[in-house]
Amino acid sequence: MTLLERIKRVTEKNSEGVKTPDVDLDALIDTIYIGCRSMFCENPDLKNNYTLQNCLRKANYHNEARVIDNILQEKKFTDSIMKDESFFSLVKLVSNKSIAHQESLSGKKREKIDYRYKFLNDNSNICEFQYYIFRCHRIYENIVKEYGDTLLNELK
């Protein structure tokens, strides 16, 4: 199941009225956070990790990788608890401090960790979350199209 299929399934469960805590829903939400972390949110100093941005840099699409990095740093969530988080910081916090490792946290970080399921259990929030992914994917699609068009022209 792809990342977008998982997001679609959470949206369907939300529309069906499934509420967290629900073992299946919560597990699905955790896989979304982990998938986003591995695809977009690795440490940028680790140049050999296979994030979308590092793959683009290796293919000499440095500007596009930088644009994606900037998108992921934007703070566009309208939810009152998550409004001060960027996509990058939210995904890193949840995946690093709660899913991959269980760490003792207090205050706002603990509140956000505890809230992670309810956040994506709301379709308006998951739409905002997904919008970050779609914007990054659109950049990737344009590169693939450009590369494909160039390759086809070279073969003529």
PDB file of N, CA and C in Angstrom, residues 38-128:
ATOM      1  N   SER A  38      10.659   8.821   6.183  1.00  0.00           N
ATOM      2  CA  SER A  38      11.675   8.203   5.325  1.00  0.00           C
ATOM      3  C   SER A  38      11.710   8.833   3.937  1.00  0.00           C
ATOM      4  N   MET A  39      10.589   9.317   3.447  1.00  0.00           N
ATOM      5  CA  MET A  39      10.543   9.884   2.107  1.00  0.00           C
ATOM      6  C   MET A  39      11.015  11.330   2.044  1.00  0.00           C
ATOM      7  N   PHE A  40      10.743  12.099   3.113  1.00  0.00           N
ATOM      8  CA  PHE A  40      11.009  13.535   3.056  1.00  0.00           C
ATOM      9  C   PHE A  40      11.854  14.097   4.193  1.00  0.00           C
ATOM     10  N   CYS A  41      11.906  13.444   5.338  1.00  0.00           N
ATOM     11  CA  CYS A  41      12.353  14.120   6.558  1.00  0.00           C
ATOM     12  C   CYS A  41      13.580  13.521   7.221  1.00  0.00           C
ATOM     13  N   GLU A  42      14.489  12.993   6.460  1.00  0.00           N
ATOM     14  CA  GLU A  42      15.754  12.547   7.037  1.00  0.00           C
ATOM     15  C   GLU A  42      16.624  13.770   7.308  1.00  0.00           C
ATOM     16  N   ASN A  43      17.660  13.571   8.080  1.00  0.00           N
ATOM     17  CA  ASN A  43      18.604  14.643   8.368  1.00  0.00           C
ATOM     18  C   ASN A  43      19.233  15.114   7.052  1.00  0.00           C
ATOM     19  N   PRO A  44      19.101  16.396   6.715  1.00  0.00           N
ATOM     20  CA  PRO A  44      19.635  16.883   5.435  1.00  0.00           C
ATOM     21  C   PRO A  44      21.156  16.791   5.318  1.00  0.00           C
ATOM     22  N   ASP A  45      21.853  16.658   6.445  1.00  0.00           N
ATOM     23  CA  ASP A  45      23.313  16.530   6.400  1.00  0.00           C
ATOM     24  C   ASP A  45      23.761  15.132   5.970  1.00  0.00           C
ATOM     25  N   LEU A  46      22.866  14.171   6.036  1.00  0.00           N
ATOM     26  CA  LEU A  46      23.196  12.797   5.638  1.00  0.00           C
ATOM     27  C   LEU A  46      22.870  12.636   4.155  1.00  0.00           C
ATOM     28  N   LYS A  47      23.848  12.881   3.329  1.00  0.00           N
ATOM     29  CA  LYS A  47      23.654  12.980   1.881  1.00  0.00           C
ATOM     30  C   LYS A  47      23.325  11.656   1.196  1.00  0.00           C
ATOM     31  N   ASN A  48      23.534  10.530   1.860  1.00  0.00           N
ATOM     32  CA  ASN A  48      23.272   9.241   1.221  1.00  0.00           C
ATOM     33  C   ASN A  48      21.922   8.643   1.594  1.00  0.00           C
ATOM     34  N   ASN A  49      21.134   9.341   2.397  1.00  0.00           N
ATOM     35  CA  ASN A  49      19.785   8.859   2.686  1.00  0.00           C
ATOM     36  C   ASN A  49      18.919   9.041   1.446  1.00  0.00           C
ATOM     37  N   TYR A  50      17.949   8.184   1.286  1.00  0.00           N
ATOM     38  CA  TYR A  50      17.142   8.198   0.071  1.00  0.00           C
ATOM     39  C   TYR A  50      15.863   9.002   0.213  1.00  0.00           C
ATOM     40  N   THR A  51      15.978  10.232   0.678  1.00  0.00           N
ATOM     41  CA  THR A  51      14.821  11.113   0.640  1.00  0.00           C
ATOM     42  C   THR A  51      14.642  11.576  -0.801  1.00  0.00           C
ATOM     43  N   LEU A  52      13.464  12.064  -1.087  1.00  0.00           N
ATOM     44  CA  LEU A  52      13.213  12.613  -2.416  1.00  0.00           C
ATOM     45  C   LEU A  52      14.208  13.727  -2.717  1.00  0.00           C
ATOM     46  N   GLN A  53      14.457  14.579  -1.734  1.00  0.00           N
ATOM     47  CA  GLN A  53      15.357  15.704  -1.959  1.00  0.00           C
ATOM     48  C   GLN A  53      16.781  15.242  -2.270  1.00  0.00           C
ATOM     49  N   ASN A  54      17.291  14.251  -1.560  1.00  0.00           N
ATOM     50  CA  ASN A  54      18.646  13.765  -1.838  1.00  0.00           C
ATOM     51  C   ASN A  54      18.728  13.110  -3.208  1.00  0.00           C
ATOM     52  N   CYS A  55      17.703  12.387  -3.601  1.00  0.00           N
ATOM     53  CA  CYS A  55      17.688  11.790  -4.945  1.00  0.00           C
ATOM     54  C   CYS A  55      17.719  12.883  -6.008  1.00  0.00           C
ATOM     55  N   LEU A  56      16.967  13.952  -5.781  1.00  0.00           N
ATOM     56  CA  LEU A  56      16.974  15.060  -6.739  1.00  0.00           C
ATOM     57  C   LEU A  56      18.336  15.739  -6.784  1.00  0.00           C
ATOM     58  N   ARG A  57      18.965  15.910  -5.645  1.00  0.00           N
ATOM     59  CA  ARG A  57      20.302  16.519  -5.622  1.00  0.00           C
ATOM     60  C   ARG A  57      21.306  15.665  -6.388  1.00  0.00           C
ATOM     61  N   LYS A  58      21.235  14.363  -6.212  1.00  0.00           N
ATOM     62  CA  LYS A  58      22.160  13.469  -6.919  1.00  0.00           C
ATOM     63  C   LYS A  58      21.959  13.537  -8.434  1.00  0.00           C
ATOM     64  N   ALA A  59      20.730  13.890  -8.854  1.00  0.00           N
ATOM     65  CA  ALA A  59      20.439  14.029 -10.282  1.00  0.00           C
ATOM     66  C   ALA A  59      20.617  15.480 -10.749  1.00  0.00           C
ATOM     67  N   ASN A  60      21.254  16.301  -9.925  1.00  0.00           N
ATOM     68  CA  ASN A  60      21.535  17.709 -10.224  1.00  0.00           C
ATOM     69  C   ASN A  60      20.291  18.594 -10.317  1.00  0.00           C
ATOM     70  N   TYR A  61      19.257  18.251  -9.581  1.00  0.00           N
ATOM     71  CA  TYR A  61      18.072  19.095  -9.460  1.00  0.00           C
ATOM     72  C   TYR A  61      18.096  19.767  -8.081  1.00  0.00           C
ATOM     73  N   HIS A  62      19.151  20.532  -7.857  1.00  0.00           N
ATOM     74  CA  HIS A  62      19.372  21.150  -6.545  1.00  0.00           C
ATOM     75  C   HIS A  62      18.301  22.184  -6.197  1.00  0.00           C
ATOM     76  N   ASN A  63      17.909  22.993  -7.166  1.00  0.00           N
ATOM     77  CA  ASN A  63      16.900  24.015  -6.900  1.00  0.00           C
ATOM     78  C   ASN A  63      15.573  23.376  -6.496  1.00  0.00           C
ATOM     79  N   GLU A  64      15.171  22.335  -7.211  1.00  0.00           N
ATOM     80  CA  GLU A  64      13.915  21.657  -6.901  1.00  0.00           C
ATOM     81  C   GLU A  64      13.964  21.015  -5.513  1.00  0.00           C
ATOM     82  N   ALA A  65      15.099  20.447  -5.162  1.00  0.00           N
ATOM     83  CA  ALA A  65      15.258  19.856  -3.826  1.00  0.00           C
ATOM     84  C   ALA A  65      15.140  20.933  -2.753  1.00  0.00           C
ATOM     85  N   ARG A  66      15.716  22.087  -3.019  1.00  0.00           N
ATOM     86  CA  ARG A  66      15.645  23.208  -2.077  1.00  0.00           C
ATOM     87  C   ARG A  66      14.194  23.695  -1.920  1.00  0.00           C
ATOM     88  N   VAL A  67      13.462  23.737  -3.026  1.00  0.00           N
ATOM     89  CA  VAL A  67      12.051  24.148  -2.966  1.00  0.00           C
ATOM     90  C   VAL A  67      11.254  23.171  -2.099  1.00  0.00           C
ATOM     91  N   ILE A  68      11.494  21.880  -2.265  1.00  0.00           N
ATOM     92  CA  ILE A  68      10.810  20.875  -1.445  1.00  0.00           C
ATOM     93  C   ILE A  68      11.183  21.054   0.023  1.00  0.00           C
ATOM     94  N   ASP A  69      12.456  21.253   0.304  1.00  0.00           N
ATOM     95  CA  ASP A  69      12.876  21.497   1.692  1.00  0.00           C
ATOM     96  C   ASP A  69      12.119  22.689   2.283  1.00  0.00           C
ATOM     97  N   ASN A  70      11.978  23.745   1.493  1.00  0.00           N
ATOM     98  CA  ASN A  70      11.278  24.943   1.965  1.00  0.00           C
ATOM     99  C   ASN A  70       9.789  24.674   2.201  1.00  0.00           C
ATOM    100  N   ILE A  71       9.166  23.925   1.309  1.00  0.00           N
ATOM    101  CA  ILE A  71       7.753  23.563   1.483  1.00  0.00           C
ATOM    102  C   ILE A  71       7.566  22.835   2.805  1.00  0.00           C
ATOM    103  N   LEU A  72       8.435  21.883   3.066  1.00  0.00           N
ATOM    104  CA  LEU A  72       8.296  21.060   4.269  1.00  0.00           C
ATOM    105  C   LEU A  72       8.554  21.839   5.555  1.00  0.00           C
ATOM    106  N   GLN A  73       9.195  22.997   5.445  1.00  0.00           N
ATOM    107  CA  GLN A  73       9.456  23.841   6.622  1.00  0.00           C
ATOM    108  C   GLN A  73       8.346  24.868   6.870  1.00  0.00           C
ATOM    109  N   GLU A  74       7.409  24.984   5.937  1.00  0.00           N
ATOM    110  CA  GLU A  74       6.313  25.939   6.108  1.00  0.00           C
ATOM    111  C   GLU A  74       5.409  25.517   7.265  1.00  0.00           C
ATOM    112  N   LYS A  75       4.882  26.497   7.958  1.00  0.00           N
ATOM    113  CA  LYS A  75       3.947  26.243   9.069  1.00  0.00           C
ATOM    114  C   LYS A  75       2.553  26.656   8.614  1.00  0.00           C
ATOM    115  N   LYS A  76       1.849  25.713   7.977  1.00  0.00           N
ATOM    116  CA  LYS A  76       0.553  26.014   7.371  1.00  0.00           C
ATOM    117  C   LYS A  76      -0.609  25.263   8.006  1.00  0.00           C
ATOM    118  N   PHE A  77      -0.360  24.501   9.047  1.00  0.00           N
ATOM    119  CA  PHE A  77      -1.465  23.793   9.695  1.00  0.00           C
ATOM    120  C   PHE A  77      -2.347  24.800  10.426  1.00  0.00           C
ATOM    121  N   THR A  78      -3.652  24.648  10.298  1.00  0.00           N
ATOM    122  CA  THR A  78      -4.584  25.559  10.960  1.00  0.00           C
ATOM    123  C   THR A  78      -5.089  25.011  12.293  1.00  0.00           C
ATOM    124  N   ASP A  79      -4.807  23.760  12.585  1.00  0.00           N
ATOM    125  CA  ASP A  79      -5.213  23.137  13.838  1.00  0.00           C
ATOM    126  C   ASP A  79      -4.571  23.885  15.010  1.00  0.00           C
ATOM    127  N   SER A  80      -5.339  24.139  16.055  1.00  0.00           N
ATOM    128  CA  SER A  80      -4.847  24.960  17.170  1.00  0.00           C
ATOM    129  C   SER A  80      -3.650  24.343  17.891  1.00  0.00           C
ATOM    130  N   ILE A  81      -3.559  23.032  17.943  1.00  0.00           N
ATOM    131  CA  ILE A  81      -2.435  22.384  18.627  1.00  0.00           C
ATOM    132  C   ILE A  81      -1.206  22.290  17.727  1.00  0.00           C
ATOM    133  N   MET A  82      -1.404  22.098  16.425  1.00  0.00           N
ATOM    134  CA  MET A  82      -0.283  21.880  15.500  1.00  0.00           C
ATOM    135  C   MET A  82       0.110  23.110  14.690  1.00  0.00           C
ATOM    136  N   LYS A  83      -0.550  24.241  14.899  1.00  0.00           N
ATOM    137  CA  LYS A  83      -0.326  25.416  14.048  1.00  0.00           C
ATOM    138  C   LYS A  83       1.103  25.940  14.056  1.00  0.00           C
ATOM    139  N   ASP A  84       1.860  25.668  15.103  1.00  0.00           N
ATOM    140  CA  ASP A  84       3.241  26.155  15.174  1.00  0.00           C
ATOM    141  C   ASP A  84       4.256  25.138  14.667  1.00  0.00           C
ATOM    142  N   GLU A  85       3.773  24.055  14.093  1.00  0.00           N
ATOM    143  CA  GLU A  85       4.659  23.004  13.574  1.00  0.00           C
ATOM    144  C   GLU A  85       4.712  23.052  12.054  1.00  0.00           C
ATOM    145  N   SER A  86       5.880  22.810  11.513  1.00  0.00           N
ATOM    146  CA  SER A  86       5.995  22.573  10.078  1.00  0.00           C
ATOM    147  C   SER A  86       5.739  21.089   9.838  1.00  0.00           C
ATOM    148  N   PHE A  87       5.523  20.724   8.593  1.00  0.00           N
ATOM    149  CA  PHE A  87       5.366  19.315   8.237  1.00  0.00           C
ATOM    150  C   PHE A  87       6.594  18.545   8.704  1.00  0.00           C
ATOM    151  N   PHE A  88       7.772  19.086   8.395  1.00  0.00           N
ATOM    152  CA  PHE A  88       9.037  18.433   8.738  1.00  0.00           C
ATOM    153  C   PHE A  88       9.155  18.215  10.244  1.00  0.00           C
ATOM    154  N   SER A  89       8.926  19.271  11.021  1.00  0.00           N
ATOM    155  CA  SER A  89       9.105  19.147  12.474  1.00  0.00           C
ATOM    156  C   SER A  89       8.066  18.222  13.095  1.00  0.00           C
ATOM    157  N   LEU A  90       6.836  18.245  12.597  1.00  0.00           N
ATOM    158  CA  LEU A  90       5.798  17.354  13.118  1.00  0.00           C
ATOM    159  C   LEU A  90       6.137  15.895  12.845  1.00  0.00           C
ATOM    160  N   VAL A  91       6.494  15.596  11.608  1.00  0.00           N
ATOM    161  CA  VAL A  91       6.810  14.211  11.232  1.00  0.00           C
ATOM    162  C   VAL A  91       8.025  13.713  12.006  1.00  0.00           C
ATOM    163  N   LYS A  92       9.060  14.539  12.118  1.00  0.00           N
ATOM    164  CA  LYS A  92      10.258  14.139  12.874  1.00  0.00           C
ATOM    165  C   LYS A  92       9.931  13.917  14.349  1.00  0.00           C
ATOM    166  N   LEU A  93       9.176  14.824  14.934  1.00  0.00           N
ATOM    167  CA  LEU A  93       8.823  14.695  16.346  1.00  0.00           C
ATOM    168  C   LEU A  93       8.066  13.394  16.601  1.00  0.00           C
ATOM    169  N   VAL A  94       7.018  13.165  15.845  1.00  0.00           N
ATOM    170  CA  VAL A  94       6.179  11.981  16.062  1.00  0.00           C
ATOM    171  C   VAL A  94       6.954  10.700  15.796  1.00  0.00           C
ATOM    172  N   SER A  95       7.637  10.642  14.663  1.00  0.00           N
ATOM    173  CA  SER A  95       8.321   9.388  14.307  1.00  0.00           C
ATOM    174  C   SER A  95       9.535   9.124  15.190  1.00  0.00           C
ATOM    175  N   ASN A  96      10.296  10.141  15.515  1.00  0.00           N
ATOM    176  CA  ASN A  96      11.514   9.935  16.305  1.00  0.00           C
ATOM    177  C   ASN A  96      11.258   9.780  17.796  1.00  0.00           C
ATOM    178  N   LYS A  97      10.288  10.483  18.316  1.00  0.00           N
ATOM    179  CA  LYS A  97      10.094  10.510  19.770  1.00  0.00           C
ATOM    180  C   LYS A  97       8.998   9.572  20.266  1.00  0.00           C
ATOM    181  N   SER A  98       8.233   8.985  19.332  1.00  0.00           N
ATOM    182  CA  SER A  98       7.140   8.141  19.799  1.00  0.00           C
ATOM    183  C   SER A  98       7.024   6.811  19.068  1.00  0.00           C
ATOM    184  N   ILE A  99       7.310   6.781  17.778  1.00  0.00           N
ATOM    185  CA  ILE A  99       7.137   5.540  17.017  1.00  0.00           C
ATOM    186  C   ILE A  99       8.432   4.742  16.996  1.00  0.00           C
ATOM    187  N   ALA A 100       9.508   5.352  16.500  1.00  0.00           N
ATOM    188  CA  ALA A 100      10.787   4.635  16.420  1.00  0.00           C
ATOM    189  C   ALA A 100      11.433   4.478  17.794  1.00  0.00           C
ATOM    190  N   HIS A 101      11.271   5.473  18.638  1.00  0.00           N
ATOM    191  CA  HIS A 101      11.828   5.461  19.995  1.00  0.00           C
ATOM    192  C   HIS A 101      10.757   5.965  20.949  1.00  0.00           C
ATOM    193  N   GLN A 102      10.692   5.403  22.110  1.00  0.00           N
ATOM    194  CA  GLN A 102       9.781   5.892  23.152  1.00  0.00           C
ATOM    195  C   GLN A 102      10.597   6.759  24.099  1.00  0.00           C
ATOM    196  N   GLU A 103      10.345   8.048  24.069  1.00  0.00           N
ATOM    197  CA  GLU A 103      11.110   8.955  24.913  1.00  0.00           C
ATOM    198  C   GLU A 103      10.210   9.638  25.923  1.00  0.00           C
ATOM    199  N   SER A 104      10.770   9.947  27.051  1.00  0.00           N
ATOM    200  CA  SER A 104      10.045  10.666  28.092  1.00  0.00           C
ATOM    201  C   SER A 104      10.024  12.147  27.721  1.00  0.00           C
ATOM    202  N   LEU A 105       8.844  12.660  27.466  1.00  0.00           N
ATOM    203  CA  LEU A 105       8.686  14.056  27.084  1.00  0.00           C
ATOM    204  C   LEU A 105       7.673  14.713  27.999  1.00  0.00           C
ATOM    205  N   SER A 106       7.745  16.020  28.070  1.00  0.00           N
ATOM    206  CA  SER A 106       6.751  16.747  28.850  1.00  0.00           C
ATOM    207  C   SER A 106       6.324  17.983  28.076  1.00  0.00           C
ATOM    208  N   GLY A 107       5.297  18.639  28.558  1.00  0.00           N
ATOM    209  CA  GLY A 107       4.856  19.893  27.972  1.00  0.00           C
ATOM    210  C   GLY A 107       4.252  19.748  26.598  1.00  0.00           C
ATOM    211  N   LYS A 108       4.549  20.738  25.745  1.00  0.00           N
ATOM    212  CA  LYS A 108       3.942  20.803  24.415  1.00  0.00           C
ATOM    213  C   LYS A 108       4.330  19.626  23.528  1.00  0.00           C
ATOM    214  N   LYS A 109       5.561  19.158  23.635  1.00  0.00           N
ATOM    215  CA  LYS A 109       5.969  18.004  22.825  1.00  0.00           C
ATOM    216  C   LYS A 109       5.140  16.779  23.187  1.00  0.00           C
ATOM    217  N   ARG A 110       4.945  16.544  24.455  1.00  0.00           N
ATOM    218  CA  ARG A 110       4.132  15.408  24.909  1.00  0.00           C
ATOM    219  C   ARG A 110       2.695  15.553  24.411  1.00  0.00           C
ATOM    220  N   GLU A 111       2.167  16.781  24.482  1.00  0.00           N
ATOM    221  CA  GLU A 111       0.804  17.050  24.020  1.00  0.00           C
ATOM    222  C   GLU A 111       0.668  16.721  22.531  1.00  0.00           C
ATOM    223  N   LYS A 112       1.653  17.114  21.743  1.00  0.00           N
ATOM    224  CA  LYS A 112       1.600  16.857  20.301  1.00  0.00           C
ATOM    225  C   LYS A 112       1.743  15.376  19.986  1.00  0.00           C
ATOM    226  N   ILE A 113       2.594  14.692  20.712  1.00  0.00           N
ATOM    227  CA  ILE A 113       2.739  13.243  20.528  1.00  0.00           C
ATOM    228  C   ILE A 113       1.408  12.555  20.839  1.00  0.00           C
ATOM    229  N   ASP A 114       0.809  12.916  21.950  1.00  0.00           N
ATOM    230  CA  ASP A 114      -0.457  12.298  22.354  1.00  0.00           C
ATOM    231  C   ASP A 114      -1.590  12.634  21.387  1.00  0.00           C
ATOM    232  N   TYR A 115      -1.493  13.764  20.725  1.00  0.00           N
ATOM    233  CA  TYR A 115      -2.536  14.264  19.830  1.00  0.00           C
ATOM    234  C   TYR A 115      -2.387  13.750  18.394  1.00  0.00           C
ATOM    235  N   ARG A 116      -1.291  13.109  18.061  1.00  0.00           N
ATOM    236  CA  ARG A 116      -0.984  12.768  16.667  1.00  0.00           C
ATOM    237  C   ARG A 116      -2.093  11.986  15.978  1.00  0.00           C
ATOM    238  N   TYR A 117      -2.753  11.074  16.679  1.00  0.00           N
ATOM    239  CA  TYR A 117      -3.830  10.293  16.058  1.00  0.00           C
ATOM    240  C   TYR A 117      -5.063  11.156  15.820  1.00  0.00           C
ATOM    241  N   LYS A 118      -5.448  11.925  16.823  1.00  0.00           N
ATOM    242  CA  LYS A 118      -6.625  12.786  16.669  1.00  0.00           C
ATOM    243  C   LYS A 118      -6.405  13.806  15.560  1.00  0.00           C
ATOM    244  N   PHE A 119      -5.173  14.264  15.410  1.00  0.00           N
ATOM    245  CA  PHE A 119      -4.860  15.244  14.366  1.00  0.00           C
ATOM    246  C   PHE A 119      -5.205  14.692  12.986  1.00  0.00           C
ATOM    247  N   LEU A 120      -4.741  13.486  12.665  1.00  0.00           N
ATOM    248  CA  LEU A 120      -5.031  12.911  11.348  1.00  0.00           C
ATOM    249  C   LEU A 120      -6.373  12.189  11.313  1.00  0.00           C
ATOM    250  N   ASN A 121      -7.077  12.136  12.434  1.00  0.00           N
ATOM    251  CA  ASN A 121      -8.420  11.557  12.488  1.00  0.00           C
ATOM    252  C   ASN A 121      -9.467  12.622  12.135  1.00  0.00           C
ATOM    253  N   ASP A 122      -9.004  13.753  11.666  1.00  0.00           N
ATOM    254  CA  ASP A 122      -9.856  14.868  11.249  1.00  0.00           C
ATOM    255  C   ASP A 122      -9.544  15.145   9.779  1.00  0.00           C
ATOM    256  N   ASN A 123     -10.562  15.043   8.915  1.00  0.00           N
ATOM    257  CA  ASN A 123     -10.306  15.156   7.480  1.00  0.00           C
ATOM    258  C   ASN A 123      -9.774  16.519   7.057  1.00  0.00           C
ATOM    259  N   SER A 124     -10.121  17.592   7.757  1.00  0.00           N
ATOM    260  CA  SER A 124      -9.553  18.885   7.369  1.00  0.00           C
ATOM    261  C   SER A 124      -8.053  18.910   7.654  1.00  0.00           C
ATOM    262  N   ASN A 125      -7.634  18.291   8.750  1.00  0.00           N
ATOM    263  CA  ASN A 125      -6.202  18.233   9.060  1.00  0.00           C
ATOM    264  C   ASN A 125      -5.462  17.321   8.095  1.00  0.00           C
ATOM    265  N   ILE A 126      -6.058  16.177   7.769  1.00  0.00           N
ATOM    266  CA  ILE A 126      -5.358  15.260   6.866  1.00  0.00           C
ATOM    267  C   ILE A 126      -5.263  15.869   5.465  1.00  0.00           C
ATOM    268  N   CYS A 127      -6.232  16.708   5.090  1.00  0.00           N
ATOM    269  CA  CYS A 127      -6.137  17.403   3.798  1.00  0.00           C
ATOM    270  C   CYS A 127      -4.960  18.376   3.790  1.00  0.00           C
ATOM    271  N   GLU A 128      -4.790  19.107   4.885  1.00  0.00           N
ATOM    272  CA  GLU A 128      -3.644  20.015   4.985  1.00  0.00           C
ATOM    273  C   GLU A 128      -2.336  19.235   4.961  1.00  0.00           C
TER     274      GLU A 128
END
